[in-house]
Protein backbone atom coordinates (compact mmCIF):
# COMPACT_ATOMS: atom_id res chain seq x y z
CA UNK A 1 15.38 -20.17 32.45
CA UNK A 2 17.76 -18.14 30.22
CA UNK A 3 17.16 -20.12 27.02
CA UNK A 4 13.38 -19.89 27.36
CA UNK A 5 13.51 -16.20 28.16
CA UNK A 6 15.66 -15.49 25.11
CA UNK A 7 13.21 -17.49 23.03
CA UNK A 8 10.29 -15.39 24.25
CA UNK A 9 12.16 -12.16 23.59
CA UNK A 10 12.95 -13.35 20.07
CA UNK A 11 9.35 -14.31 19.43
CA UNK A 12 7.99 -11.06 20.82
CA UNK A 13 10.45 -9.12 18.69
CA UNK A 14 9.27 -11.05 15.65
CA UNK A 15 5.67 -10.20 16.44
CA UNK A 16 6.42 -6.54 16.97
CA UNK A 17 8.68 -6.15 13.95
CA UNK A 18 7.13 -8.43 11.37
CA UNK A 19 3.75 -9.63 12.55
CA UNK A 20 4.93 -13.22 12.14
CA UNK A 21 4.70 -12.96 8.33
CA UNK A 22 2.68 -14.19 9.78
CA UNK A 23 -19.74 -24.08 18.90
CA UNK A 24 -21.82 -24.82 21.39
CA UNK A 25 -25.53 -24.04 21.37
CA UNK A 26 -25.18 -20.95 23.55
CA UNK A 27 -21.54 -19.96 23.09
CA UNK A 28 -18.50 -20.94 21.09
CA UNK A 29 -15.71 -23.09 22.49
CA UNK A 30 -12.48 -21.26 23.21
CA UNK A 31 -9.36 -21.63 21.09
CA UNK A 32 -7.22 -20.22 23.88
CA UNK A 33 -7.63 -18.83 27.37
CA UNK A 34 -5.09 -16.37 28.78
CA UNK A 35 -5.92 -15.54 32.36
CA UNK A 36 -9.56 -14.43 32.32
CA UNK A 37 -9.60 -13.62 28.61
CA UNK A 38 -10.54 -16.00 25.84
CA UNK A 39 -10.54 -16.12 22.05
CA UNK A 40 -13.23 -18.30 20.52
CA UNK A 41 -12.39 -20.89 17.91
CA UNK A 42 -14.59 -19.04 15.47
CA UNK A 43 -12.65 -15.79 15.92
CA UNK A 44 -9.30 -17.53 15.75
CA UNK A 45 -10.28 -19.36 12.59
CA UNK A 46 -11.33 -16.04 11.07
CA UNK A 47 -7.76 -14.93 11.67
CA UNK A 48 -6.38 -18.13 10.17
CA UNK A 49 -8.61 -17.64 7.14
CA UNK A 50 -7.49 -14.04 6.70
CA UNK A 51 -3.78 -14.88 6.72
CA UNK A 52 -4.05 -18.06 4.65
CA UNK A 53 -6.16 -16.41 1.94
CA UNK A 54 -3.51 -13.78 1.27
CA UNK A 55 -1.68 -14.34 -1.99
CA UNK A 56 0.69 -11.55 -0.95
CA UNK A 57 1.83 -13.30 2.21
CA UNK A 58 1.57 -16.86 0.91
CA UNK A 59 1.76 -17.04 -2.90
CA UNK A 60 2.32 -20.81 -2.59
CA UNK A 61 0.35 -21.98 0.47
CA UNK A 62 1.47 -25.59 0.18
CA UNK A 63 5.17 -24.73 -0.01
CA UNK A 64 4.75 -22.24 2.84
CA UNK A 65 3.21 -24.89 5.09
CA UNK A 66 -0.12 -23.08 5.26
CA UNK A 67 -2.14 -26.05 4.02
CA UNK A 68 -2.25 -29.34 5.92
CA UNK A 69 -2.34 -32.97 4.92
CA UNK A 70 -6.13 -33.22 5.08
CA UNK A 71 -8.35 -31.49 2.55
CA UNK A 72 -9.35 -28.07 3.81
CA UNK A 73 -6.95 -28.20 6.76
CA UNK A 74 -4.09 -25.92 7.82
CA UNK A 75 -0.48 -26.85 8.47
CA UNK A 76 0.23 -27.50 12.14
CA UNK A 77 3.16 -25.10 12.36
CA UNK A 78 1.16 -22.36 10.64
CA UNK A 79 -1.66 -22.77 13.18
CA UNK A 80 0.75 -22.96 16.13
CA UNK A 81 2.64 -19.83 15.03
CA UNK A 82 -0.52 -17.80 14.60
CA UNK A 83 -1.99 -18.97 17.92
CA UNK A 84 1.33 -18.20 19.61
CA UNK A 85 1.17 -14.70 18.16
CA UNK A 86 -2.39 -14.30 19.47
CA UNK A 87 -1.27 -15.39 22.96
CA UNK A 88 1.52 -12.80 23.00
CA UNK A 89 -0.92 -10.13 21.87
CA UNK A 90 -3.25 -11.12 24.72
CA UNK A 91 -0.40 -10.99 27.24
CA UNK A 92 0.58 -7.55 25.93
CA UNK A 93 -3.02 -6.38 26.31
CA UNK A 94 -2.99 -7.62 29.90
CA UNK A 95 0.21 -5.69 30.68
CA UNK A 96 -1.18 -2.65 28.86
CA UNK A 97 -4.37 -2.61 30.94
CA UNK A 98 -2.54 -3.24 34.22
CA UNK A 99 -0.52 -0.07 33.59
CA UNK A 100 -3.62 1.97 32.93
CA UNK A 101 -2.59 2.86 29.38
CA UNK A 102 -5.04 3.87 26.69
CA UNK A 103 -4.91 3.97 22.90
CA UNK A 104 -5.56 7.17 20.98
CA UNK A 105 -6.71 7.61 17.40
CA UNK A 106 -3.15 8.63 16.60
CA UNK A 107 -1.80 5.39 18.07
CA UNK A 108 -4.20 3.37 15.93
CA UNK A 109 -3.44 5.35 12.78
CA UNK A 110 0.31 4.84 13.19
CA UNK A 111 -0.19 1.15 13.97
CA UNK A 112 -2.39 0.70 10.90
CA UNK A 113 0.38 2.16 8.73
CA UNK A 114 2.91 -0.15 10.41
CA UNK A 115 0.66 -3.17 9.93
CA UNK A 116 0.19 -2.42 6.23
CA UNK A 117 3.93 -1.98 5.80
CA UNK A 118 4.94 -5.12 7.66
CA UNK A 119 2.30 -7.28 5.94
CA UNK A 120 3.03 -5.75 2.53
CA UNK A 121 -0.46 -4.32 2.22
CA UNK A 122 -2.09 -7.71 2.78
CA UNK A 123 -3.92 -6.44 5.86
CA UNK A 124 -6.06 -4.23 3.62
CA UNK A 125 -7.77 -7.38 2.36
CA UNK A 126 -8.43 -8.79 5.84
CA UNK A 127 -12.01 -8.69 7.17
CA UNK A 128 -12.60 -5.41 9.00
CA UNK A 129 -12.86 -7.03 12.45
CA UNK A 130 -9.59 -8.91 11.98
CA UNK A 131 -7.83 -5.82 10.62
CA UNK A 132 -9.06 -3.61 13.47
CA UNK A 133 -8.05 -6.14 16.13
CA UNK A 134 -4.55 -6.49 14.68
CA UNK A 135 -4.26 -2.71 14.49
CA UNK A 136 -5.01 -2.45 18.21
CA UNK A 137 -2.58 -5.29 18.91
CA UNK A 138 0.24 -3.50 17.10
CA UNK A 139 -0.68 -0.18 18.71
CA UNK A 140 -0.48 -1.69 22.22
CA UNK A 141 2.90 -3.28 21.49
CA UNK A 142 4.30 0.00 20.20
CA UNK A 143 2.98 2.04 23.13
CA UNK A 144 4.24 -0.49 25.66
CA UNK A 145 7.70 -0.42 24.12
CA UNK A 146 7.70 3.38 24.24
CA UNK A 147 6.46 3.37 27.84
CA UNK A 148 8.71 0.63 29.23
CA UNK A 149 11.71 0.67 26.93
CA UNK A 150 12.96 -2.43 25.12
CA UNK A 151 14.31 -4.18 28.23
CA UNK A 152 11.32 -3.30 30.40
CA UNK A 153 8.95 -4.45 27.68
CA UNK A 154 10.64 -7.84 27.43
CA UNK A 155 10.67 -8.27 31.20
CA UNK A 156 6.99 -7.35 31.47
CA UNK A 157 5.97 -9.89 28.82
CA UNK A 158 8.07 -12.59 30.47
CA UNK A 159 6.56 -11.84 33.87
CA UNK A 160 3.06 -11.89 32.40
CA UNK A 161 3.67 -15.23 30.67
CA UNK A 162 5.12 -16.76 33.86
CA UNK A 163 2.29 -15.49 36.04
CA UNK A 164 -0.70 -16.18 33.81
CA UNK A 165 -2.65 -19.40 33.33
CA UNK A 166 -2.54 -20.13 29.59
CA UNK A 167 -4.72 -22.92 28.16
CA UNK A 168 -4.78 -23.94 24.50
CA UNK A 169 -7.54 -26.06 22.99
CA UNK A 170 -6.23 -29.54 22.22
CA UNK A 171 -7.80 -28.99 18.80
CA UNK A 172 -4.76 -26.80 18.07
CA UNK A 173 -2.09 -28.21 20.37
CA UNK A 174 -0.87 -27.31 23.86
CA UNK A 175 1.01 -24.54 25.62
CA UNK A 176 4.61 -25.23 26.71
CA UNK A 177 5.30 -22.86 29.64
CA UNK A 178 9.01 -23.66 29.63
CA UNK A 179 9.53 -22.72 26.00
CA UNK A 180 6.74 -20.11 25.84
CA UNK A 181 5.38 -21.75 22.73
CA UNK A 182 2.42 -23.60 21.28
CA UNK A 183 3.17 -27.26 20.60
CA UNK A 184 1.17 -28.68 17.65
CA UNK A 185 -0.98 -31.76 18.32
CA UNK A 186 -0.02 -35.23 17.20
CA UNK A 187 -1.29 -36.23 13.75
CA UNK A 188 -2.73 -34.09 10.94
CA UNK A 189 -4.26 -30.76 11.85
CA UNK A 190 -8.07 -30.91 11.74
CA UNK A 191 -9.95 -28.84 9.19
CA UNK A 192 -11.53 -25.58 10.35
CA UNK A 193 -14.84 -26.14 12.12
CA UNK A 194 -14.12 -29.79 12.98
CA UNK A 195 -14.64 -30.95 16.53
CA UNK A 196 -11.58 -32.03 18.38
CA UNK A 197 -10.52 -32.85 21.89
CA UNK A 198 -11.00 -30.89 25.08
CA UNK A 199 -11.48 -27.14 24.98
CA UNK A 200 -10.51 -24.48 27.51
CA UNK A 201 -13.68 -23.46 29.32
CA UNK A 202 -15.09 -20.17 28.12
CA UNK A 203 -16.18 -18.25 31.24
CA UNK A 204 -18.64 -16.25 29.15
CA UNK A 205 -20.52 -19.37 28.05
CA UNK A 206 -24.07 -19.72 29.20
CA UNK A 207 -24.81 -22.77 31.40
């Protein structure tokens, strides 16, 4: 699928170069499941909140498509782009672990500097957990590119995407395996914390 593969390479390059500038009783429902790994809706919405609250990245949230039609909601494309970024980060982490690579303090320090530069310092205002996770995400991408080279990196991400079961909560949309993208749901995007549709099962949830 040449067109789809080029699209993934473009999207991965955008993540690496610019960062896409841009509950149950016992456990939280998952926003996305990539293989055996999940990101809870709560954690994903923390990430949404961090990006959307940045005046540096989005001085005019409405014009930038950050805000949705409903009060307190996010724009569908904004949510889809950020979830898509999170999926690619999860795929990169999978490839990283499969190759037995490890991050050093130096890797994280360099990635933190890169993150601050690419997000124009906005990451400094992110909650610590969000900032640290993004730092590790960027560090893994950089180390993988150094280890595999640009072509090998692209091929590894494509192979991981093709060979991994990816499920997106219908609250946020659906995963299109042909286009390697998150497709927003029909209708206005729900406000953070609202219930909505079926969720990918979180394997860590208690019975």
